[in-house]
Short mmCIF file of C-alpha atoms and ligand atoms in Angstrom, two decimals:
data_model
loop_
_atom_site.label_atom_id
_atom_site.label_comp_id
_atom_site.label_asym_id
_atom_site.label_seq_id
_atom_site.Cartn_x
_atom_site.Cartn_y
_atom_site.Cartn_z
CA MET A 1 150.66 28.71 -45.84
CA THR A 2 152.81 31.05 -43.74
CA ASN A 3 151.62 34.05 -41.77
CA LEU A 4 153.66 37.16 -41.07
CA VAL A 5 152.80 39.26 -38.03
CA ILE A 6 154.19 42.79 -37.95
CA ALA A 7 155.39 43.45 -34.39
CA GLU A 8 154.43 46.60 -32.57
CA HIS A 9 157.17 47.86 -30.25
CA ASP A 10 159.21 50.83 -29.10
CA ASN A 11 162.63 49.31 -29.92
CA ALA A 12 162.92 48.07 -26.32
CA GLN A 13 159.62 46.36 -25.47
CA LEU A 14 157.22 44.35 -27.56
CA LYS A 15 153.71 45.81 -27.23
CA GLY A 16 150.88 43.57 -26.04
CA ALA A 17 148.90 44.06 -29.27
CA THR A 18 151.46 41.85 -31.01
CA LEU A 19 150.39 38.90 -28.84
CA ASN A 20 146.74 39.21 -29.86
CA THR A 21 147.78 39.47 -33.50
CA VAL A 22 149.90 36.31 -33.19
CA ALA A 23 146.83 34.57 -31.71
CA ALA A 24 144.79 35.57 -34.78
CA ALA A 25 147.56 34.32 -37.09
CA ALA A 26 147.66 31.00 -35.22
CA LYS A 27 143.90 30.59 -35.81
CA ILE A 28 144.49 30.89 -39.57
CA GLY A 29 146.83 27.90 -39.39
CA GLY A 30 150.32 27.28 -40.82
CA ASP A 31 153.57 28.77 -39.58
CA VAL A 32 153.61 32.11 -37.79
CA HIS A 33 156.59 34.42 -38.35
CA VAL A 34 157.05 37.85 -36.76
CA LEU A 35 158.76 40.83 -38.42
CA VAL A 36 160.49 43.26 -36.05
CA ALA A 37 161.38 46.43 -37.97
CA GLY A 38 163.23 48.85 -35.73
CA SER A 39 166.56 50.24 -34.63
CA GLY A 40 168.56 48.68 -31.81
CA ALA A 41 165.62 46.29 -31.51
CA GLN A 42 167.47 43.02 -30.83
CA ALA A 43 165.79 42.75 -27.40
CA VAL A 44 162.38 43.05 -29.05
CA ALA A 45 163.27 40.27 -31.49
CA GLU A 46 164.26 38.07 -28.56
CA GLN A 47 160.94 38.78 -26.82
CA ALA A 48 159.09 37.93 -30.05
CA ALA A 49 161.04 34.67 -30.31
CA GLN A 50 159.60 33.59 -26.98
CA ILE A 51 155.95 34.00 -27.98
CA ALA A 52 154.23 30.61 -27.98
CA GLY A 53 153.44 29.49 -31.51
CA VAL A 54 155.97 31.68 -33.34
CA SER A 55 158.43 29.68 -35.44
CA LYS A 56 160.65 32.45 -36.85
CA VAL A 57 161.45 36.09 -36.14
CA LEU A 58 162.76 38.38 -38.88
CA LEU A 59 164.74 41.34 -37.58
CA ALA A 60 165.33 44.36 -39.81
CA ASP A 61 167.46 46.72 -37.78
CA ALA A 62 168.50 50.15 -39.08
CA PRO A 63 168.24 53.82 -38.04
CA GLN A 64 165.64 54.57 -40.73
CA LEU A 65 163.31 52.03 -39.04
CA ALA A 66 163.62 53.61 -35.58
CA ASP A 67 160.47 55.70 -35.49
CA GLU A 68 157.71 53.69 -37.18
CA LEU A 69 157.71 55.88 -40.27
CA ALA A 70 154.97 54.19 -42.25
CA GLU A 71 156.69 54.67 -45.62
CA ASN A 72 159.82 52.86 -44.46
CA VAL A 73 158.07 50.12 -42.50
CA ALA A 74 155.75 49.40 -45.45
CA GLU A 75 158.78 49.02 -47.75
CA GLN A 76 160.33 46.63 -45.22
CA VAL A 77 157.19 44.51 -45.14
CA LEU A 78 157.04 44.49 -48.96
CA ALA A 79 160.67 43.36 -49.09
CA VAL A 80 159.73 40.07 -47.41
CA ALA A 81 156.06 39.82 -48.46
CA LYS A 82 156.56 37.36 -51.31
CA ASP A 83 157.12 34.52 -48.83
CA TYR A 84 153.77 34.95 -47.09
CA SER A 85 150.12 34.04 -47.63
CA HIS A 86 148.83 36.30 -44.83
CA ILE A 87 150.30 39.54 -43.45
CA LEU A 88 148.74 40.65 -40.18
CA PHE A 89 148.97 43.96 -38.33
CA PRO A 90 147.35 44.93 -35.04
CA ALA A 91 144.51 47.38 -35.77
CA THR A 92 146.28 50.08 -33.78
CA ALA A 93 147.26 53.58 -34.90
CA SER A 94 150.60 52.36 -36.24
CA GLY A 95 149.27 49.12 -37.73
CA LYS A 96 146.51 51.04 -39.50
CA ASN A 97 149.12 53.45 -40.82
CA VAL A 98 151.20 50.78 -42.54
CA ALA A 99 148.75 48.04 -43.60
CA PRO A 100 146.90 50.02 -46.34
CA ARG A 101 150.20 50.98 -47.97
CA VAL A 102 151.21 47.31 -48.10
CA ALA A 103 147.80 46.22 -49.42
CA ALA A 104 147.80 48.90 -52.12
CA ARG A 105 151.30 48.04 -53.30
CA LEU A 106 150.39 44.34 -53.44
CA ASP A 107 147.20 45.32 -55.28
CA VAL A 108 144.96 43.43 -52.86
CA ALA A 109 141.99 44.50 -50.74
CA GLN A 110 142.82 45.01 -47.08
CA ILE A 111 140.70 42.99 -44.67
CA SER A 112 140.21 45.36 -41.75
CA ASP A 113 139.61 44.91 -38.08
CA ILE A 114 138.91 41.17 -37.96
CA ILE A 115 137.45 39.74 -34.74
CA ALA A 116 137.31 36.06 -35.76
CA VAL A 117 138.87 33.66 -38.25
CA GLU A 118 136.46 31.23 -39.93
CA SER A 119 138.95 29.77 -42.37
CA PRO A 120 142.18 30.91 -44.05
CA ASP A 121 140.19 33.08 -46.48
CA THR A 122 137.10 33.96 -44.43
CA PHE A 123 136.96 36.36 -41.51
CA GLN A 124 134.45 38.21 -39.32
CA ARG A 125 134.59 41.94 -38.81
CA PRO A 126 132.26 44.45 -37.15
CA ILE A 127 130.47 47.03 -39.27
CA TYR A 128 128.06 49.90 -38.46
CA ALA A 129 129.89 50.67 -35.19
CA GLY A 130 129.66 47.05 -34.11
CA ASN A 131 125.90 46.74 -34.72
CA ALA A 132 126.42 44.03 -37.32
CA ILE A 133 129.11 41.47 -37.96
CA ALA A 134 130.13 40.97 -41.60
CA THR A 135 131.60 37.68 -42.76
CA VAL A 136 134.08 38.47 -45.53
CA GLN A 137 135.81 36.10 -47.90
CA SER A 138 138.89 37.12 -49.85
CA ALA A 139 140.09 35.58 -53.09
CA ASP A 140 143.29 37.64 -53.10
CA PRO A 141 146.52 35.63 -53.24
CA VAL A 142 147.90 37.47 -50.20
CA LYS A 143 145.63 38.52 -47.37
CA VAL A 144 146.60 41.81 -45.74
CA ILE A 145 144.74 41.91 -42.46
CA THR A 146 144.36 44.21 -39.47
CA VAL A 147 143.34 42.49 -36.25
CA ARG A 148 141.06 44.00 -33.62
CA THR A 149 143.11 42.99 -30.62
CA THR A 150 140.12 42.69 -28.28
CA GLY A 151 138.75 39.91 -30.53
CA PHE A 152 141.57 37.48 -29.72
CA ASP A 153 143.00 36.37 -26.38
CA ALA A 154 146.72 37.15 -26.27
CA ALA A 155 149.15 34.38 -27.21
CA ALA A 156 151.41 33.38 -24.31
CA ALA A 157 154.44 35.70 -24.15
CA GLN A 158 156.64 32.81 -23.05
CA GLY A 159 157.09 29.26 -24.19
CA GLY A 160 158.31 29.73 -27.77
CA GLN A 161 161.82 29.15 -29.04
CA ALA A 162 161.85 30.73 -32.47
CA ALA A 163 165.06 31.47 -34.34
CA VAL A 164 165.87 35.14 -34.95
CA GLU A 165 167.01 35.80 -38.53
CA SER A 166 168.44 39.14 -39.61
CA VAL A 167 167.10 40.50 -42.88
CA ALA A 168 168.52 43.37 -44.91
CA ALA A 169 166.93 46.68 -44.00
CA VAL A 170 165.41 48.69 -46.84
CA ALA A 171 166.87 52.08 -47.66
CA ASP A 172 165.28 55.22 -46.26
CA SER A 173 162.40 56.12 -48.59
CA GLY A 174 163.09 59.81 -48.03
CA LEU A 175 159.33 60.41 -48.17
CA SER A 176 158.95 61.32 -44.52
CA SER A 177 161.16 62.18 -41.60
CA PHE A 178 160.78 61.93 -37.86
CA VAL A 179 160.42 65.32 -36.17
CA GLY A 180 159.51 64.58 -32.55
CA ARG A 181 157.23 62.75 -30.20
CA GLU A 182 155.27 64.00 -27.22
CA VAL A 183 154.44 61.09 -24.99
CA ALA A 184 151.88 61.51 -22.22
CA LYS A 185 153.43 60.19 -19.02
CA SER A 186 151.17 58.39 -16.61
CA ASP A 187 151.62 55.99 -13.74
CA ARG A 188 148.35 54.36 -14.70
CA PRO A 189 148.11 51.34 -17.00
CA GLU A 190 147.75 52.00 -20.73
CA LEU A 191 144.06 52.29 -21.62
CA THR A 192 143.84 49.50 -24.20
CA ALA A 193 145.91 47.07 -22.10
CA ALA A 194 144.37 47.80 -18.68
CA LYS A 195 142.47 45.08 -16.83
CA ILE A 196 140.20 47.71 -15.25
CA VAL A 197 139.00 50.95 -16.84
CA VAL A 198 137.12 53.75 -15.08
CA SER A 199 135.49 56.12 -17.59
CA GLY A 200 133.69 59.40 -17.06
CA GLY A 201 131.18 61.14 -19.28
CA ARG A 202 129.48 64.48 -19.68
CA GLY A 203 127.77 63.85 -16.35
CA MET A 204 131.09 64.66 -14.65
CA GLY A 205 130.31 68.31 -15.38
CA SER A 206 133.84 69.76 -15.55
CA ALA A 207 137.54 68.93 -15.75
CA GLU A 208 137.81 69.73 -12.06
CA ASN A 209 135.01 67.32 -11.16
CA PHE A 210 136.60 64.63 -13.35
CA LYS A 211 139.36 64.40 -10.73
CA ILE A 212 136.97 62.61 -8.35
CA LEU A 213 137.61 59.55 -10.51
CA ASP A 214 141.35 59.61 -9.60
CA PRO A 215 141.04 57.98 -6.16
CA LEU A 216 138.68 55.36 -7.58
CA ALA A 217 141.13 54.53 -10.37
CA ASP A 218 143.97 54.50 -7.79
CA LYS A 219 142.13 52.03 -5.56
CA LEU A 220 141.33 49.77 -8.48
CA GLY A 221 144.67 50.12 -10.30
CA ALA A 222 142.62 51.22 -13.29
CA ALA A 223 143.22 53.24 -16.44
CA LEU A 224 141.05 56.31 -16.94
CA GLY A 225 138.82 56.68 -19.98
CA ALA A 226 136.17 59.11 -21.16
CA SER A 227 133.24 59.51 -23.51
CA ARG A 228 133.60 61.72 -26.53
CA ALA A 229 131.27 64.29 -24.98
CA ALA A 230 133.61 64.54 -21.99
CA VAL A 231 136.65 64.87 -24.27
CA ASP A 232 134.97 67.45 -26.52
CA ALA A 233 134.00 69.49 -23.46
CA GLY A 234 137.64 69.51 -22.33
CA TYR A 235 137.04 67.42 -19.20
CA ALA A 236 139.53 64.75 -20.25
CA PRO A 237 142.39 64.42 -22.74
CA ASN A 238 141.74 63.24 -26.26
CA ASP A 239 143.69 59.99 -25.89
CA TRP A 240 141.29 58.82 -23.17
CA GLN A 241 138.35 58.62 -25.57
CA VAL A 242 136.68 55.23 -25.71
CA GLY A 243 134.37 54.37 -28.59
CA GLN A 244 133.86 54.16 -32.30
CA THR A 245 136.20 57.07 -32.98
CA GLY A 246 138.33 56.48 -29.88
CA LYS A 247 139.95 53.40 -28.41
CA ILE A 248 138.42 49.94 -28.33
CA VAL A 249 138.80 48.34 -24.92
CA ALA A 250 137.70 45.02 -23.45
CA PRO A 251 138.97 44.98 -19.86
CA GLN A 252 137.91 42.58 -17.12
CA LEU A 253 135.98 45.46 -15.52
CA TYR A 254 134.65 48.67 -17.12
CA VAL A 255 133.10 51.28 -14.86
CA ALA A 256 131.03 53.89 -16.77
CA ILE A 257 130.25 56.96 -14.69
CA GLY A 258 127.95 59.70 -15.93
CA ILE A 259 127.92 58.15 -19.39
CA SER A 260 124.57 57.69 -21.14
CA GLY A 261 125.60 54.74 -23.31
CA ALA A 262 125.32 56.10 -26.85
CA ILE A 263 125.87 53.46 -29.50
CA GLN A 264 129.19 55.05 -30.52
CA HIS A 265 130.46 54.72 -26.95
CA LEU A 266 129.21 51.13 -26.61
CA ALA A 267 131.15 50.27 -29.79
CA GLY A 268 134.34 50.83 -27.82
CA MET A 269 133.58 48.97 -24.59
CA LYS A 270 130.68 46.56 -24.85
CA ASP A 271 132.97 43.51 -25.06
CA SER A 272 134.28 44.24 -21.53
CA LYS A 273 133.88 41.20 -19.29
CA VAL A 274 131.98 43.00 -16.51
CA ILE A 275 130.35 46.42 -16.97
CA VAL A 276 129.34 48.62 -14.05
CA ALA A 277 127.34 51.81 -14.68
CA ILE A 278 126.59 54.71 -12.37
CA ASN A 279 124.00 57.11 -13.74
CA LYS A 280 121.24 59.16 -12.14
CA ASP A 281 118.86 58.40 -15.04
CA ALA A 282 117.36 54.92 -14.64
CA GLU A 283 116.40 54.99 -18.34
CA ALA A 284 119.99 55.59 -19.56
CA PRO A 285 120.85 53.08 -22.32
CA ILE A 286 124.13 52.17 -20.56
CA PHE A 287 122.02 50.07 -18.18
CA GLY A 288 121.07 47.90 -21.17
CA VAL A 289 124.64 46.57 -21.38
CA ALA A 290 125.63 46.89 -17.71
CA ASP A 291 126.06 43.79 -15.54
CA TYR A 292 125.72 45.97 -12.44
CA GLY A 293 123.87 49.28 -12.49
CA LEU A 294 123.64 51.91 -9.80
CA VAL A 295 121.00 54.61 -10.24
CA ALA A 296 122.58 57.37 -8.19
CA ASP A 297 124.16 60.79 -8.25
CA LEU A 298 127.78 60.13 -9.11
CA PHE A 299 129.03 62.89 -6.81
CA GLN A 300 127.61 60.92 -3.89
CA ALA A 301 128.19 57.39 -5.17
CA VAL A 302 131.84 57.70 -6.25
CA PRO A 303 133.21 58.96 -2.89
CA GLU A 304 131.13 56.29 -1.11
CA LEU A 305 132.55 53.63 -3.40
CA VAL A 306 136.09 54.88 -2.79
CA SER A 307 135.69 54.76 0.98
CA ALA A 308 134.07 51.31 0.79
CA LEU A 309 137.03 50.05 -1.26
P1 FAD B 401 125.53 62.29 -22.46
O1 FAD B 401 124.88 61.49 -23.52
O2 FAD B 401 125.18 63.72 -22.34
O3 FAD B 401 125.25 61.54 -21.08
C1 FAD B 401 125.60 62.04 -19.83
C2 FAD B 401 124.99 61.10 -18.80
O4 FAD B 401 125.41 61.51 -17.52
C3 FAD B 401 123.46 61.09 -18.81
O5 FAD B 401 123.01 59.76 -18.98
C4 FAD B 401 123.09 61.64 -17.44
O6 FAD B 401 121.93 61.00 -16.87
C5 FAD B 401 124.33 61.30 -16.63
N1 FAD B 401 124.52 62.22 -15.49
C6 FAD B 401 124.53 63.57 -15.50
N2 FAD B 401 124.79 64.03 -14.27
C7 FAD B 401 124.92 62.96 -13.46
C8 FAD B 401 125.19 62.80 -12.07
N3 FAD B 401 125.38 63.85 -11.26
N4 FAD B 401 125.27 61.54 -11.58
C9 FAD B 401 125.10 60.46 -12.38
N5 FAD B 401 124.85 60.55 -13.71
C10 FAD B 401 124.76 61.79 -14.23
N6 FAD B 401 131.00 58.94 -28.18
C11 FAD B 401 131.93 58.28 -27.48
O7 FAD B 401 131.86 58.19 -26.24
N7 FAD B 401 133.00 57.70 -28.13
C12 FAD B 401 133.17 57.74 -29.46
O8 FAD B 401 134.16 57.22 -29.97
C13 FAD B 401 132.17 58.44 -30.23
N8 FAD B 401 132.26 58.48 -31.58
C14 FAD B 401 131.25 59.09 -32.28
C15 FAD B 401 131.28 59.06 -33.67
C16 FAD B 401 130.26 59.64 -34.41
C17 FAD B 401 130.32 59.58 -35.90
C18 FAD B 401 129.20 60.29 -33.73
C19 FAD B 401 128.09 60.91 -34.51
C20 FAD B 401 129.17 60.33 -32.37
C21 FAD B 401 130.19 59.74 -31.61
N9 FAD B 401 130.17 59.76 -30.22
C22 FAD B 401 131.11 59.05 -29.53
C23 FAD B 401 129.22 60.61 -29.46
C24 FAD B 401 128.02 59.87 -28.92
O9 FAD B 401 126.99 59.85 -29.87
C25 FAD B 401 127.49 60.57 -27.64
O10 FAD B 401 127.21 61.92 -27.94
C26 FAD B 401 128.46 60.54 -26.46
O11 FAD B 401 128.93 59.23 -26.27
C27 FAD B 401 127.73 61.02 -25.22
O12 FAD B 401 128.63 61.08 -24.15
P2 FAD B 401 128.10 60.99 -22.67
O13 FAD B 401 127.40 59.70 -22.45
O14 FAD B 401 129.24 61.33 -21.79
O15 FAD B 401 127.10 62.24 -22.60
#
């Protein structure tokens, strides 16, 4: 039994989601290999080789693998797939772009968004926006899996000494081409990797008002998040959305401000270690999951909190 983890990276840095995916692979048992498909990505392969528990890194390095084009990356995975019993992707935007193509071409059912490993063929995954946990067993010869990264503590980034082996890069599929990328620049931590997240909801009232969360996030070194209602109303950018149709986060501390606690929002944050809620409605459902609740007007409470900090 050998597991292949598909690394997520930007050709320079390995992304943290890879570490959680390695941890899931280690729980399955057997060897854990990592595939780095990229361009000029030798440094990423070397980082992957240091992950505790990884015994081999495959590096496919070519210009056509530079930009995570799903068609090319899927072909690269398929080129080495025959050696593996389990192929694991982080359940991120790019992992979820490639994994179904691999599963379809291998003619197996994808096992999506696992949060626990019961045995090499049996996994747990949330369904109904996290309201129920399904235990799924697969009889397929190869398991193609996406891993909900918040379900597994990250493997140690250091401590491994895996060999890096170059593998032949597949040809450009010609099915898609890279046009451009607009990357939001922020000095704040990335939302899904942040240890502290401060999120605002519809209760913020406007995009202008939303800015009162900036000094709080600055003091805490936090990422900013938002409910879907806040995003839909234009108070916050789309990529801040936390929840069933947004990002799944599980930071050490999640501060929900002016957020009611709809089930679709809870689906994205209820596994946070400590949850703090500020809401003027004592009956708001967010208080049902909060470790600390403050029934208060946020426009008074947030500045007070900032000055206390
Ligand atoms: P509201 O529910 O309107 O709550 C605002 C809260 O602010 C209230 O509790 C109010 O008491 C409080 N408030 C107002 N003023 C103040 C004040 N001055 N001080 C303190 N508190 C104040 N939602 C998500 O967040 N993420 C998702 O990914 C998501 N996916 C969805 C997917 C589907 C298929 C569907 C149907 C819905 C989804 N939703 C999602 C929407 C979700 O159902 C809720 O509508 C949304 O989460 C509500 O956002 P909110 O809590 O900011 O707004």
